[in-house]
Short mmCIF file of N, CA and C in Angstrom, two decimals:
data_model
loop_
_atom_site.label_atom_id
_atom_site.label_comp_id
_atom_site.label_asym_id
_atom_site.label_seq_id
_atom_site.Cartn_x
_atom_site.Cartn_y
_atom_site.Cartn_z
N UNK E 1 0.78 -1.05 0.11
CA UNK E 1 -0.13 0.26 0.44
C UNK E 1 0.88 1.26 0.66
N UNK E 2 0.16 2.43 -0.92
CA UNK E 2 1.29 3.02 -0.90
C UNK E 2 0.75 3.55 0.53
N UNK E 3 2.26 4.66 1.00
CA UNK E 3 2.26 5.65 2.69
C UNK E 3 1.83 7.20 2.01
N UNK E 4 0.78 7.28 3.58
CA UNK E 4 0.42 8.80 3.01
C UNK E 4 1.20 9.37 2.85
N UNK E 5 1.24 10.46 2.18
CA UNK E 5 1.88 11.51 1.49
C UNK E 5 1.34 12.75 2.70
N UNK E 6 1.97 13.55 3.23
CA UNK E 6 1.97 14.86 3.99
C UNK E 6 1.54 15.68 2.92
N UNK E 7 2.38 15.99 1.79
CA UNK E 7 2.55 17.14 0.91
C UNK E 7 1.37 16.92 0.20
N UNK E 8 0.49 15.96 -0.04
CA UNK E 8 -0.45 15.81 -0.82
C UNK E 8 -1.27 17.09 -0.79
N UNK E 9 -2.27 17.46 -2.12
CA UNK E 9 -3.26 18.84 -2.01
C UNK E 9 -4.30 19.01 -1.27
N UNK E 10 -4.98 17.53 -0.72
CA UNK E 10 -6.14 17.58 0.07
C UNK E 10 -5.33 18.07 1.67
N UNK E 11 -3.91 17.32 1.89
CA UNK E 11 -3.68 17.32 3.54
C UNK E 11 -3.37 18.85 3.52
N UNK E 12 -2.61 19.11 2.90
CA UNK E 12 -2.61 21.02 2.53
C UNK E 12 -4.11 21.43 2.80
N UNK E 13 -5.20 20.98 2.39
CA UNK E 13 -6.35 21.80 2.27
C UNK E 13 -6.48 22.30 3.34
N UNK E 14 -6.02 20.60 4.53
CA UNK E 14 -6.98 20.13 5.92
C UNK E 14 -6.12 21.41 6.51
N UNK E 15 -5.33 21.56 6.07
CA UNK E 15 -3.82 22.37 7.48
C UNK E 15 -4.10 23.85 6.82
N UNK E 16 -5.09 23.62 6.12
CA UNK E 16 -5.69 25.72 5.75
C UNK E 16 -4.26 26.30 4.85
N UNK E 17 -3.74 25.52 4.43
CA UNK E 17 -2.55 25.92 3.21
C UNK E 17 -3.17 25.94 2.31
N UNK E 18 -3.86 25.65 1.72
CA UNK E 18 -4.26 25.96 -0.04
C UNK E 18 -6.14 26.54 0.93
N UNK E 19 -6.65 26.69 0.09
CA UNK E 19 -7.64 28.19 0.58
C UNK E 19 -9.00 26.52 -0.58
N UNK E 20 -10.19 27.00 0.41
CA UNK E 20 -11.12 25.55 -0.08
C UNK E 20 -12.93 26.17 -0.80
N UNK E 21 -13.27 25.95 -0.93
CA UNK E 21 -14.71 26.06 -1.26
C UNK E 21 -15.60 25.05 -0.39
N UNK E 22 -15.90 24.78 0.94
CA UNK E 22 -16.46 24.35 1.56
C UNK E 22 -18.45 24.15 1.25
N UNK E 23 -18.34 23.17 1.24
CA UNK E 23 -19.91 22.70 1.45
C UNK E 23 -19.86 22.27 2.36
N UNK E 24 -19.67 21.62 3.24
CA UNK E 24 -19.86 20.84 4.84
C UNK E 24 -18.77 20.70 4.99
N UNK E 25 -18.38 20.16 6.59
CA UNK E 25 -17.60 19.96 6.88
C UNK E 25 -18.11 19.63 8.50
N UNK E 26 -17.68 18.45 9.53
CA UNK E 26 -18.08 18.19 10.78
C UNK E 26 -15.77 17.57 11.12
N UNK E 27 -16.43 17.26 12.46
CA UNK E 27 -15.13 16.78 12.93
C UNK E 27 -14.29 16.00 12.34
N UNK E 28 -14.50 14.62 11.32
CA UNK E 28 -14.08 13.97 10.85
C UNK E 28 -14.09 14.28 9.21
N UNK E 29 -14.60 14.86 8.93
CA UNK E 29 -14.63 15.02 7.57
C UNK E 29 -14.87 16.66 6.79
N UNK E 30 -14.49 16.95 5.31
CA UNK E 30 -14.25 17.86 5.09
C UNK E 30 -14.95 17.91 3.16
N UNK E 31 -16.21 19.00 3.11
CA UNK E 31 -16.45 18.43 1.41
C UNK E 31 -16.04 19.77 0.86
N UNK E 32 -15.66 20.06 -0.27
CA UNK E 32 -15.12 20.88 -0.86
C UNK E 32 -15.79 20.88 -2.25
N UNK E 33 -15.71 22.31 -2.93
CA UNK E 33 -16.34 21.86 -4.51
C UNK E 33 -14.81 21.87 -4.99
N UNK E 34 -15.05 21.06 -6.03
CA UNK E 34 -13.63 20.46 -7.01
C UNK E 34 -13.07 21.48 -7.86
N UNK E 35 -11.84 21.76 -8.37
CA UNK E 35 -11.35 23.10 -8.60
C UNK E 35 -11.21 22.95 -10.41
N UNK E 36 -11.85 21.56 -10.75
CA UNK E 36 -11.89 21.50 -12.05
C UNK E 36 -12.89 20.24 -12.41
N UNK E 37 -13.94 21.14 -12.30
CA UNK E 37 -15.26 19.98 -12.15
C UNK E 37 -15.92 19.83 -13.68
N UNK E 38 -16.31 18.18 -13.33
CA UNK E 38 -16.33 17.35 -14.87
C UNK E 38 -18.05 17.29 -15.03
N UNK E 39 -18.80 18.02 -13.65
CA UNK E 39 -20.83 18.09 -14.32
C UNK E 39 -20.55 19.17 -13.12
N UNK E 40 -21.64 20.07 -13.68
CA UNK E 40 -21.99 21.11 -12.79
C UNK E 40 -22.10 20.88 -11.32
N UNK E 41 -22.85 19.82 -10.55
CA UNK E 41 -22.03 19.90 -9.32
C UNK E 41 -21.03 18.71 -9.17
N UNK E 42 -19.91 18.97 -8.44
CA UNK E 42 -18.73 18.41 -8.43
C UNK E 42 -18.10 18.84 -7.01
N UNK E 43 -18.85 17.80 -6.29
CA UNK E 43 -17.90 18.17 -4.43
C UNK E 43 -17.57 16.68 -4.37
N UNK E 44 -15.76 17.01 -3.77
CA UNK E 44 -15.17 15.97 -2.79
C UNK E 44 -15.54 16.14 -1.78
N UNK E 45 -15.19 15.02 -1.34
CA UNK E 45 -15.49 14.33 0.27
C UNK E 45 -14.56 13.88 0.65
N UNK E 46 -13.87 14.55 1.77
CA UNK E 46 -12.25 13.56 1.99
C UNK E 46 -12.43 12.98 3.68
N UNK E 47 -12.15 12.50 4.61
CA UNK E 47 -11.99 11.73 5.33
C UNK E 47 -10.49 13.29 6.40
N UNK E 48 -10.56 13.30 7.15
CA UNK E 48 -9.99 14.32 7.62
C UNK E 48 -8.52 13.76 8.36
N UNK E 49 -8.73 12.32 8.09
CA UNK E 49 -7.95 11.18 8.45
C UNK E 49 -6.49 11.38 7.56
N UNK E 50 -5.39 10.21 7.98
CA UNK E 50 -4.14 10.45 6.59
C UNK E 50 -5.01 8.71 6.33
N UNK E 51 -5.70 8.65 5.29
CA UNK E 51 -6.07 7.72 4.31
C UNK E 51 -6.03 8.05 3.33
N UNK E 52 -4.98 6.48 2.33
CA UNK E 52 -4.76 7.12 0.92
C UNK E 52 -6.06 6.68 0.04
N UNK E 53 -6.89 5.16 0.75
CA UNK E 53 -7.70 4.45 -0.46
C UNK E 53 -8.34 4.34 0.51
N UNK E 54 -9.51 3.14 0.42
CA UNK E 54 -10.44 2.92 0.47
C UNK E 54 -10.14 2.00 1.42
N UNK E 55 -9.74 1.16 1.38
CA UNK E 55 -9.00 0.10 1.90
C UNK E 55 -8.09 0.57 2.57
N UNK E 56 -7.52 1.50 2.91
CA UNK E 56 -6.99 2.04 3.71
C UNK E 56 -7.42 2.32 5.07
N UNK E 57 -8.49 2.93 4.46
CA UNK E 57 -10.34 3.57 5.32
C UNK E 57 -11.03 2.45 5.88
N UNK E 58 -10.72 1.30 5.69
CA UNK E 58 -11.72 0.24 6.12
C UNK E 58 -11.11 -0.36 6.42
N UNK E 59 -9.81 -0.65 6.39
CA UNK E 59 -8.86 -1.69 7.48
C UNK E 59 -8.55 -0.41 8.58
N UNK E 60 -8.55 0.78 8.99
CA UNK E 60 -8.03 1.50 10.28
C UNK E 60 -8.77 3.14 10.39
N UNK E 61 -9.88 2.91 10.16
CA UNK E 61 -10.88 4.18 10.61
C UNK E 61 -11.76 3.89 11.42
N UNK E 62 -12.22 4.95 11.95
CA UNK E 62 -13.12 4.54 13.55
C UNK E 62 -14.43 4.35 12.90
N UNK E 63 -15.03 3.51 14.12
CA UNK E 63 -16.72 3.75 13.39
C UNK E 63 -17.32 4.87 13.47
N UNK E 64 -16.71 5.48 13.99
CA UNK E 64 -17.00 7.13 13.48
C UNK E 64 -17.14 7.93 12.67
N UNK E 65 -15.84 7.76 12.25
CA UNK E 65 -14.59 8.19 10.92
C UNK E 65 -15.98 7.50 9.98
N UNK E 66 -15.93 6.36 9.47
CA UNK E 66 -16.72 5.82 9.18
C UNK E 66 -18.40 6.57 8.43
N UNK E 67 -18.59 6.56 9.80
CA UNK E 67 -19.96 6.71 9.95
C UNK E 67 -19.99 7.93 9.27
N UNK E 68 -19.51 9.58 9.92
CA UNK E 68 -19.31 10.51 9.32
C UNK E 68 -18.91 10.70 7.76
N UNK E 69 -18.40 9.33 7.28
CA UNK E 69 -18.17 9.56 6.02
C UNK E 69 -19.36 9.81 4.57
N UNK E 70 -19.78 8.44 5.35
CA UNK E 70 -21.24 8.23 5.16
C UNK E 70 -22.38 9.28 4.52
N UNK E 71 -22.37 9.90 6.63
CA UNK E 71 -23.16 11.08 6.44
C UNK E 71 -22.62 12.10 5.55
N UNK E 72 -21.87 12.49 5.35
CA UNK E 72 -21.01 13.34 4.44
C UNK E 72 -21.32 13.57 3.38
N UNK E 73 -21.01 12.42 2.95
CA UNK E 73 -21.42 12.40 1.54
C UNK E 73 -23.60 12.53 1.68
N UNK E 74 -24.15 12.11 2.27
CA UNK E 74 -25.42 12.04 2.76
C UNK E 74 -25.84 13.55 2.51
N UNK E 75 -25.01 14.57 3.74
CA UNK E 75 -25.68 15.69 3.67
C UNK E 75 -24.80 16.51 1.97
N UNK E 76 -24.14 16.37 1.58
CA UNK E 76 -23.44 17.38 0.09
C UNK E 76 -24.81 16.81 -0.85
N UNK E 77 -25.32 15.59 -0.56
CA UNK E 77 -26.31 15.21 -1.67
C UNK E 77 -27.21 15.69 -1.58
N UNK E 78 -27.80 16.32 -0.51
CA UNK E 78 -29.05 17.42 0.05
C UNK E 78 -28.77 18.69 -0.25
N UNK E 79 -27.49 18.93 0.29
CA UNK E 79 -27.66 20.26 -0.13
C UNK E 79 -27.09 20.65 -1.10
N UNK E 80 -26.76 19.95 -2.39
CA UNK E 80 -26.54 20.37 -3.64
C UNK E 80 -28.05 20.47 -4.74
N UNK E 81 -29.01 19.50 -3.75
CA UNK E 81 -29.95 19.31 -4.87
C UNK E 81 -30.28 18.44 -5.32
N UNK E 82 -29.40 17.48 -4.90
CA UNK E 82 -29.09 16.20 -6.20
C UNK E 82 -30.18 15.29 -5.82
N UNK E 83 -30.79 14.96 -4.43
CA UNK E 83 -31.64 14.24 -3.88
C UNK E 83 -32.59 13.42 -4.95
N UNK E 84 -33.64 14.33 -5.38
CA UNK E 84 -34.54 13.80 -6.44
C UNK E 84 -33.83 13.78 -7.90
N UNK E 85 -33.03 14.62 -8.76
CA UNK E 85 -32.36 14.25 -10.22
C UNK E 85 -31.70 13.41 -10.11
N UNK E 86 -31.00 13.21 -9.06
CA UNK E 86 -29.49 11.31 -9.41
C UNK E 86 -28.42 12.60 -9.25
N UNK E 87 -27.80 11.51 -9.09
CA UNK E 87 -26.24 12.23 -8.45
C UNK E 87 -25.82 10.76 -8.76
N UNK E 88 -24.07 10.87 -9.40
CA UNK E 88 -23.45 9.80 -9.04
C UNK E 88 -22.64 9.88 -8.31
N UNK E 89 -21.90 8.83 -7.40
CA UNK E 89 -20.57 8.91 -6.27
C UNK E 89 -19.63 7.92 -7.23
N UNK E 90 -18.76 8.62 -7.13
CA UNK E 90 -17.07 7.73 -7.49
C UNK E 90 -15.58 7.83 -6.77
N UNK E 91 -15.43 6.51 -6.35
CA UNK E 91 -13.72 6.78 -5.58
C UNK E 91 -13.22 5.47 -6.67
N UNK E 92 -11.93 6.96 -6.88
CA UNK E 92 -10.90 6.34 -7.78
C UNK E 92 -9.70 5.63 -6.47
N UNK E 93 -9.63 4.51 -6.64
CA UNK E 93 -7.85 3.83 -6.14
C UNK E 93 -7.00 3.39 -7.44
N UNK E 94 -5.88 3.84 -6.50
CA UNK E 94 -4.71 3.96 -7.10
C UNK E 94 -4.16 3.79 -8.59
N UNK E 95 -3.33 3.90 -9.01
CA UNK E 95 -2.88 4.19 -10.49
C UNK E 95 -3.84 3.91 -12.01
N UNK E 96 -4.26 2.36 -11.85
CA UNK E 96 -5.58 2.14 -12.99
C UNK E 96 -6.88 2.51 -12.21
N UNK E 97 -7.09 2.92 -11.35
CA UNK E 97 -8.50 3.62 -11.13
C UNK E 97 -8.62 5.09 -11.34
N UNK E 98 -7.63 5.27 -11.45
CA UNK E 98 -7.46 6.58 -12.44
C UNK E 98 -7.82 7.77 -10.62
N UNK E 99 -6.58 7.48 -9.60
CA UNK E 99 -6.68 8.59 -8.90
C UNK E 99 -5.12 9.15 -8.56
N UNK E 100 -5.62 10.73 -8.35
CA UNK E 100 -4.60 11.59 -9.27
C UNK E 100 -4.21 11.86 -7.91
N UNK E 101 -4.53 11.80 -6.20
CA UNK E 101 -4.62 12.84 -5.30
C UNK E 101 -4.34 11.66 -3.95
N UNK E 102 -3.29 11.24 -3.63
CA UNK E 102 -2.90 9.74 -2.38
C UNK E 102 -3.64 10.46 -1.06
N UNK E 103 -5.10 10.49 -1.11
CA UNK E 103 -5.81 11.01 -0.22
C UNK E 103 -7.04 10.65 -0.33
N UNK E 104 -7.88 9.36 0.30
CA UNK E 104 -9.28 8.82 0.15
C UNK E 104 -9.84 10.01 0.22
N UNK E 105 -10.74 9.75 -1.37
CA UNK E 105 -12.06 10.85 -1.76
C UNK E 105 -13.21 10.78 -2.28
N UNK E 106 -14.34 10.72 -1.89
CA UNK E 106 -15.68 10.88 -2.95
C UNK E 106 -16.03 11.64 -3.75
N UNK E 107 -16.03 11.61 -4.41
CA UNK E 107 -16.86 12.90 -5.79
C UNK E 107 -18.32 12.55 -5.52
N UNK E 108 -19.00 13.43 -5.46
CA UNK E 108 -19.92 13.81 -5.32
C UNK E 108 -20.71 14.30 -6.55
N UNK E 109 -21.52 14.12 -7.42
CA UNK E 109 -21.28 14.61 -9.09
C UNK E 109 -23.10 14.48 -9.62
N UNK E 110 -23.22 15.56 -10.36
CA UNK E 110 -24.56 15.94 -10.82
C UNK E 110 -24.71 17.49 -11.57
N UNK E 111 -25.94 17.30 -11.56
CA UNK E 111 -26.80 18.57 -11.66
C UNK E 111 -27.00 18.14 -13.23
N UNK E 112 -26.52 17.17 -14.18
CA UNK E 112 -27.05 17.05 -15.47
C UNK E 112 -27.20 15.46 -15.49
N UNK E 113 -27.99 15.41 -16.84
CA UNK E 113 -27.18 13.94 -17.07
C UNK E 113 -26.02 13.17 -17.33
N UNK E 114 -25.36 12.40 -16.47
CA UNK E 114 -24.63 11.71 -16.38
C UNK E 114 -23.42 10.89 -17.54
N UNK E 115 -25.08 10.38 -17.89
CA UNK E 115 -24.27 9.28 -19.17
C UNK E 115 -23.75 8.39 -18.70
N UNK E 116 -23.65 6.99 -19.49
CA UNK E 116 -23.33 5.69 -19.13
C UNK E 116 -21.77 5.61 -18.02
N UNK E 117 -21.52 5.56 -17.60
CA UNK E 117 -20.54 5.27 -16.23
C UNK E 117 -19.47 5.00 -17.13
N UNK E 118 -18.66 4.43 -18.19
CA UNK E 118 -17.86 4.27 -18.71
C UNK E 118 -17.58 3.76 -20.19
N UNK E 119 -16.91 4.72 -21.13
CA UNK E 119 -17.29 3.98 -22.67
C UNK E 119 -15.21 3.86 -22.99
N UNK E 120 -15.55 2.64 -22.54
CA UNK E 120 -14.26 1.86 -22.76
C UNK E 120 -13.92 1.47 -24.22
#
């Protein structure tokens, strides 16, 4: 497993070194607008803990952190008005999965029909 890199952009956001547009925050999570949105609504939800991937998170996170991440995603869906129209959740893992930042993050996307999941 890739070790956590404290210099990644999300770690810097969590430390307040890089500004963000916060959508939701609690003790364990931060949700903020993606700086390069791929849909009209594109929010990233991250745990505040040092987790690289979903596997890392599932193996090491506390029950409180796990519950908070799920609740944060649900809050973002509601805040952004995607409850009725629909949304897509995406978690990239590792290089083959397209993960660009080595900090677990969930993409919450919506605001228009998003089409098929993959066009390989």
